[in-house]
Coordinates of C-alpha atoms in Angstrom, one line a residue:
M111 CA 159.3 182.3 136.2
P112 CA 155.7 180.5 136.1
W113 CA 156.2 177.7 133.0
V114 CA 159.3 176.4 135.4
T115 CA 158.5 176.2 138.7
G116 CA 156.1 173.3 139.8
A117 CA 152.1 174.5 140.7
S118 CA 151.2 173.1 144.3
P119 CA 148.1 171.6 144.4
E120 CA 144.8 173.0 144.8
P121 CA 143.2 172.6 148.1
G122 CA 140.8 169.6 148.6
T123 CA 141.8 167.5 145.6
S124 CA 143.9 164.0 146.3
D125 CA 146.1 162.2 144.1
D126 CA 145.0 159.1 142.4
T127 CA 148.1 156.3 144.1
A128 CA 147.6 153.2 142.2
P129 CA 147.6 149.4 144.9
P130 CA 151.8 148.2 146.5
E131 CA 151.5 145.3 144.2
V132 CA 152.2 141.9 146.0
T133 CA 154.9 139.6 144.3
P134 CA 154.6 136.3 145.7
S135 CA 157.8 135.8 147.7
L136 CA 161.0 132.5 146.6
E137 CA 159.1 131.0 149.4
D138 CA 155.4 130.7 148.6
A139 CA 157.3 129.8 145.6
Q140 CA 157.8 127.1 146.5
R141 CA 155.5 126.1 149.5
T142 CA 152.6 125.7 146.3
A143 CA 155.2 124.1 144.4
G144 CA 155.8 121.3 147.5
S145 CA 151.8 121.7 147.9
A146 CA 151.4 120.3 144.6
A147 CA 154.0 117.7 144.1
G148 CA 153.0 116.4 147.9
W149 CA 149.9 115.8 146.3
I150 CA 150.4 114.0 142.9
E151 CA 152.8 112.0 145.0
E152 CA 149.9 110.2 147.1
N153 CA 147.4 110.1 144.0
W154 CA 149.1 109.0 141.6
S155 CA 149.5 105.0 142.2
L156 CA 145.8 105.7 142.1
W157 CA 145.7 107.7 139.2
L158 CA 147.9 104.7 138.0
S159 CA 145.5 102.3 138.7
V160 CA 142.3 102.9 137.5
G161 CA 143.5 103.4 134.2
L162 CA 145.3 100.4 133.3
R163 CA 142.1 98.6 135.6
I164 CA 140.4 100.5 132.7
L165 CA 142.2 100.1 130.1
L166 CA 142.8 95.7 131.0
I167 CA 138.6 96.5 130.9
M168 CA 137.9 98.0 126.8
A169 CA 140.8 95.9 126.0
I170 CA 139.1 92.4 127.1
A171 CA 135.4 93.5 126.3
V172 CA 137.2 94.8 122.2
L173 CA 138.9 91.3 122.5
L174 CA 136.3 88.7 123.7
R175 CA 133.4 91.3 121.5
S176 CA 136.3 90.4 118.9
V177 CA 136.2 86.3 119.5
V178 CA 132.5 86.3 119.9
R179 CA 131.2 88.2 117.1
R180 CA 133.4 85.8 114.2
A181 CA 132.2 82.4 116.4
I182 CA 129.0 83.6 115.3
T183 CA 130.5 84.7 111.6
R184 CA 132.0 80.4 111.7
F185 CA 128.7 78.9 113.5
I186 CA 126.1 80.3 110.9
A187 CA 128.6 80.3 107.4
R188 CA 128.8 76.4 109.0
M189 CA 124.8 76.3 108.9
H190 CA 124.9 77.7 105.4
R191 CA 126.8 75.1 103.8
N192 CA 125.5 72.2 105.3
A193 CA 121.4 73.8 104.3
E194 CA 123.9 74.2 101.4
A195 CA 124.9 70.2 101.4
E196 CA 121.5 68.8 102.0
A197 CA 119.9 71.3 99.6
S198 CA 122.3 69.5 96.9
G199 CA 121.3 65.3 97.8
N200 CA 118.2 66.3 97.4
A201 CA 116.4 68.0 94.6
L202 CA 112.8 68.3 96.0
R203 CA 114.3 70.1 98.6
G204 CA 116.4 72.1 96.6
L205 CA 113.5 73.1 94.2
L206 CA 111.5 74.5 97.2
V207 CA 114.5 76.5 98.6
N208 CA 116.5 78.3 96.8
A209 CA 120.4 79.9 97.7
E210 CA 119.3 83.6 97.9
R211 CA 116.6 83.3 100.4
R212 CA 118.9 80.7 102.5
Q213 CA 121.6 83.8 102.6
Q214 CA 119.8 86.6 103.3
R215 CA 118.3 84.5 106.5
S216 CA 121.6 83.1 107.6
A217 CA 123.2 87.5 107.0
A218 CA 119.7 88.7 109.3
I219 CA 120.4 86.0 111.3
G220 CA 123.7 86.9 111.9
S221 CA 123.3 89.9 112.1
V222 CA 121.2 90.5 114.8
L223 CA 123.0 87.6 116.7
R224 CA 126.6 90.0 116.2
S225 CA 124.2 92.9 117.6
L226 CA 123.0 91.4 120.8
S227 CA 126.4 90.0 121.5
S228 CA 128.0 93.7 121.1
F229 CA 125.2 95.8 123.2
L230 CA 126.1 92.8 125.4
I231 CA 129.4 93.4 126.2
L232 CA 130.5 96.7 124.8
G233 CA 127.3 97.5 128.4
T234 CA 129.0 95.4 130.8
A235 CA 132.0 97.3 130.5
L236 CA 131.0 100.2 130.1
L237 CA 128.8 99.9 133.5
I238 CA 132.4 98.4 134.4
V239 CA 134.9 101.2 133.9
L240 CA 131.5 103.7 135.5
S241 CA 131.7 101.3 139.1
T242 CA 135.7 102.0 138.5
L243 CA 135.7 105.8 138.6
G244 CA 133.6 105.4 141.7
I245 CA 130.4 106.7 140.0
N246 CA 127.4 104.8 141.9
L247 CA 125.1 103.0 139.8
A248 CA 122.5 102.3 141.7
P249 CA 120.4 106.0 140.5
L250 CA 122.1 105.5 137.1
L251 CA 119.8 101.6 136.5
A252 CA 117.2 103.1 138.3
S253 CA 116.9 106.1 135.5
A254 CA 118.0 104.0 133.1
G255 CA 114.9 101.4 133.9
V256 CA 112.7 104.7 133.6
A257 CA 113.9 105.3 131.2
G258 CA 113.5 102.4 128.9
V259 CA 110.4 101.3 130.0
A260 CA 108.9 105.1 128.3
I261 CA 110.8 104.4 125.8
G262 CA 109.1 100.6 125.2
F263 CA 105.8 102.0 125.9
G264 CA 105.9 104.6 123.2
A265 CA 107.7 102.8 120.7
R266 CA 105.4 99.2 121.4
N267 CA 105.3 99.0 117.6
L268 CA 108.7 99.3 116.8
V269 CA 109.6 96.5 119.2
T270 CA 106.9 94.4 118.3
D271 CA 107.3 94.9 114.4
V272 CA 111.5 93.6 116.0
L273 CA 110.7 91.2 118.2
T274 CA 108.6 89.2 114.9
G275 CA 111.2 89.5 112.6
M276 CA 113.1 88.2 114.5
F277 CA 111.5 85.0 115.5
M278 CA 110.2 84.8 112.0
L279 CA 113.6 84.4 110.0
L280 CA 113.8 81.8 113.1
E281 CA 111.8 80.0 112.7
D282 CA 112.0 80.4 107.8
Q283 CA 108.0 80.7 108.1
Y284 CA 108.6 82.4 104.4
G285 CA 112.4 83.7 102.4
V286 CA 112.7 85.6 99.5
G287 CA 111.0 84.2 96.6
D288 CA 108.2 82.6 98.0
R289 CA 104.5 83.5 97.0
I290 CA 103.0 84.2 100.7
D291 CA 98.8 85.5 101.4
A292 CA 100.1 87.6 104.4
G293 CA 96.4 88.9 105.6
E294 CA 97.5 92.7 104.6
A295 CA 99.0 91.9 101.2
T296 CA 99.6 89.4 98.9
G297 CA 102.1 89.0 96.4
T298 CA 105.6 87.6 96.4
V299 CA 108.7 87.8 98.8
L300 CA 111.1 90.5 97.4
E301 CA 112.5 91.5 100.5
I302 CA 112.4 90.8 104.5
G303 CA 113.9 93.3 107.5
L304 CA 113.1 93.3 111.2
R305 CA 111.1 95.2 110.4
V306 CA 109.2 95.2 107.7
T307 CA 108.3 92.4 104.7
K308 CA 107.9 93.9 101.4
L309 CA 106.1 92.2 98.5
R310 CA 105.2 92.8 94.9
G311 CA 101.9 92.1 94.2
D312 CA 100.6 90.2 91.5
D313 CA 99.7 94.3 88.8
G314 CA 103.0 95.0 89.6
E315 CA 102.4 97.5 93.5
I316 CA 104.9 97.2 96.5
W317 CA 103.5 96.6 99.3
Y318 CA 105.7 97.2 102.9
V319 CA 104.2 95.5 105.8
R320 CA 104.6 96.3 108.9
N321 CA 105.9 93.0 110.4
G322 CA 104.5 93.4 113.8
E323 CA 101.0 94.2 111.7
I324 CA 100.7 90.2 109.6
K325 CA 98.5 88.0 112.3
R326 CA 99.0 84.9 110.4
V327 CA 100.5 84.7 107.6
G328 CA 99.7 81.7 104.2
N329 CA 103.2 80.3 102.4
L330 CA 101.8 79.6 99.3
S331 CA 105.5 77.6 98.3
Q332 CA 107.3 75.5 100.4
G333 CA 105.4 71.9 99.1
W334 CA 104.2 72.1 96.9
A335 CA 100.5 73.1 95.0
T336 CA 97.2 71.8 93.6
A337 CA 96.1 72.6 90.6
M338 CA 91.8 72.6 90.3
V339 CA 89.5 72.3 87.3
D340 CA 86.2 71.8 86.5
V341 CA 85.4 70.3 83.6
Q342 CA 81.5 71.0 83.1
V343 CA 79.6 68.8 80.2
R344 CA 76.2 67.6 79.9
A345 CA 74.7 64.9 82.2
R346 CA 73.9 63.5 78.7
E347 CA 77.6 62.0 78.3
D348 CA 79.2 59.9 78.2
L349 CA 81.5 59.5 81.9
A350 CA 83.7 56.6 80.5
E351 CA 84.5 59.2 76.9
V352 CA 84.5 62.3 79.5
R353 CA 87.0 59.8 81.2
A354 CA 89.6 59.0 79.2
A355 CA 89.5 62.6 77.6
I356 CA 91.0 64.3 80.2
T357 CA 92.7 61.4 81.1
E358 CA 94.8 61.2 77.2
A359 CA 94.9 65.6 77.6
G360 CA 97.3 65.0 81.1
D361 CA 99.4 62.1 79.8
A362 CA 100.2 64.8 76.7
M363 CA 100.3 67.6 79.1
S364 CA 103.1 65.3 81.4
K365 CA 105.3 63.5 78.9
A366 CA 105.6 67.7 77.2
E367 CA 108.2 70.5 77.6
P368 CA 107.9 72.4 79.6
W369 CA 105.1 71.1 82.5
D370 CA 107.3 67.1 83.1
E371 CA 109.4 69.2 85.3
V372 CA 106.4 71.3 86.7
L373 CA 104.1 68.3 87.2
W374 CA 104.9 66.8 90.4
D375 CA 102.2 63.2 89.2
R376 CA 99.9 62.0 87.1
V377 CA 96.5 64.0 85.7
T378 CA 93.9 62.7 88.1
V379 CA 90.1 62.8 87.6
L380 CA 88.6 62.6 91.4
G381 CA 84.9 62.1 90.6
L382 CA 82.1 63.9 89.8
D383 CA 81.5 66.8 91.9
E384 CA 78.2 68.5 91.3
V385 CA 75.2 66.4 89.7
T386 CA 72.4 68.2 87.4
L387 CA 69.3 67.1 85.4
E388 CA 70.8 68.8 82.6
S389 CA 73.9 69.0 83.7
M390 CA 77.1 67.4 85.2
T391 CA 81.4 68.4 86.7
V392 CA 84.0 66.0 86.1
R393 CA 86.9 67.5 89.2
V394 CA 90.6 67.2 88.2
S395 CA 93.6 67.8 90.5
A396 CA 97.5 68.4 88.9
K397 CA 99.9 68.1 92.5
T398 CA 102.4 70.6 90.8
M399 CA 105.7 72.9 91.7
P400 CA 104.9 76.1 94.3
G401 CA 103.8 78.7 92.7
K402 CA 102.6 76.9 88.9
A403 CA 99.4 75.6 89.8
L404 CA 97.1 79.2 87.4
G405 CA 100.4 78.1 84.7
V406 CA 99.0 74.7 84.5
E407 CA 95.6 74.7 85.3
R408 CA 94.6 77.3 82.2
E409 CA 97.4 75.3 80.1
L410 CA 95.4 71.6 81.9
R411 CA 91.9 74.0 80.9
W412 CA 93.2 74.5 77.0
R413 CA 94.2 70.7 76.6
I414 CA 91.2 68.8 77.8
K415 CA 89.0 71.7 75.9
Q416 CA 90.5 70.4 72.3
A417 CA 91.1 66.7 73.6
L418 CA 86.7 66.7 74.0
D419 CA 86.2 69.4 71.0
M420 CA 87.4 65.4 69.4
R421 CA 85.4 63.1 71.1
G422 CA 81.9 65.6 69.8
I423 CA 82.3 66.5 73.7
E424 CA 80.4 69.6 74.2
I425 CA 81.3 71.8 77.3
V426 CA 78.3 73.6 79.3
D427 CA 78.4 76.5 81.8
D428 CA 75.0 77.2 83.9
E429 CA 75.2 80.6 82.2
A430 CA 74.8 78.9 78.0
L431 CA 72.2 76.2 80.3
A432 CA 70.2 79.1 81.5
A433 CA 69.8 80.6 78.4
E434 CA 69.3 77.4 75.9
A435 CA 66.5 77.0 78.5
G436 CA 65.0 80.6 77.9
R437 CA 64.5 80.3 74.3
L438 CA 62.8 76.6 74.8
S439 CA 60.4 78.2 76.5
L440 CA 59.9 80.8 74.1
E441 CA 59.9 78.7 71.5
K442 CA 56.9 76.4 72.4

C-alpha cells in the first residue's frame, strides 16, 4: 500500500543536512580558564598599584583644593575685617568706602582666586593621572597649546575684558555706589563683574560697559568734590559788599542741616575770575562730600542770590547786558 511505504527520493536530489555541532571538550574549557586566570594573576598587581596610585592622587588633589580654598576664604575675610576696623577708626574713610563696596570687591577677588587655584590643582592632578595610565602627554599638550592659541585669538576680547576687570578690582579703581566717568558712559556703579560694569545714568538708564572698552576712568566719588559757583554782578558794585554777602550766605549754609555734613570746609571767595566794562565775575568754591557738588552748587546759588538781593546788589548775565545795551542804543 503506497501510503504505508515511504516514497523513494527522486534521482538528482540531495538531502540538506546540518553541519555537526562541535561541543568544546572539558580539556578546552580548562585550558581557556587556566590562561585567563594566569593573565589576571600576572596583571592584577599592576592594576591594583595603578588604581591605588590614581585614588591617592585624586584624594591629595581634593584635599589640597579644599585646604587652599579655605585658606583663601579666611584670608579674604581677614582683609575685610581689617578694612572695616580701619574705616571705623577714621570717620572720613568710613564715608568714602562703604561696606557694600568692600564686600563685593572682597567676594570678587576671593572668587577669582578660588577658581584659579581649583583649575591649577585639578588640572595638574588630571595630567598626573594620564601619565600614570601610560598615556603620552606630549601630543596632548601640543594639541592643547594649539587649541589654546586658537581660542585666545578667537576670544581675545573676552580675555581682555576679564583681565581688565581683575585689575580694576585688585587696584580698587572704583566700587559699587561710586559715580564714575567711563568714557563711553557716565553714572553710578551698580555692579562690577569680571567682564561688564553696570552703571545707572543720570536719566535712569542702565549702561552695560565692557571692561576692556574702558580706556580711562574718572572716579567722581573718591576723596572730595569741589562745588564752583560764578557770581556775575555789575562793574559798578562794591566788591567788599559782594564778598561780605557771599561769605554770609556760605557761613549760614555751613551751619544749616543737612549742609553742615555735606560741606567739608568753609565756602571760599576765590576772587575775580573775569572783569569787563559792564560786569565782573566772582568765583566761589566749596569742598564737599563726593557726589554732592551739584546739590551744593544749587543751594549756594539760592542763598547767594537772597543775600545779594537783601543788599540791593543785582545779578546780571551777558545776555541781559547785551539786551540792555541794545535798548539804550535804540532810545538814543
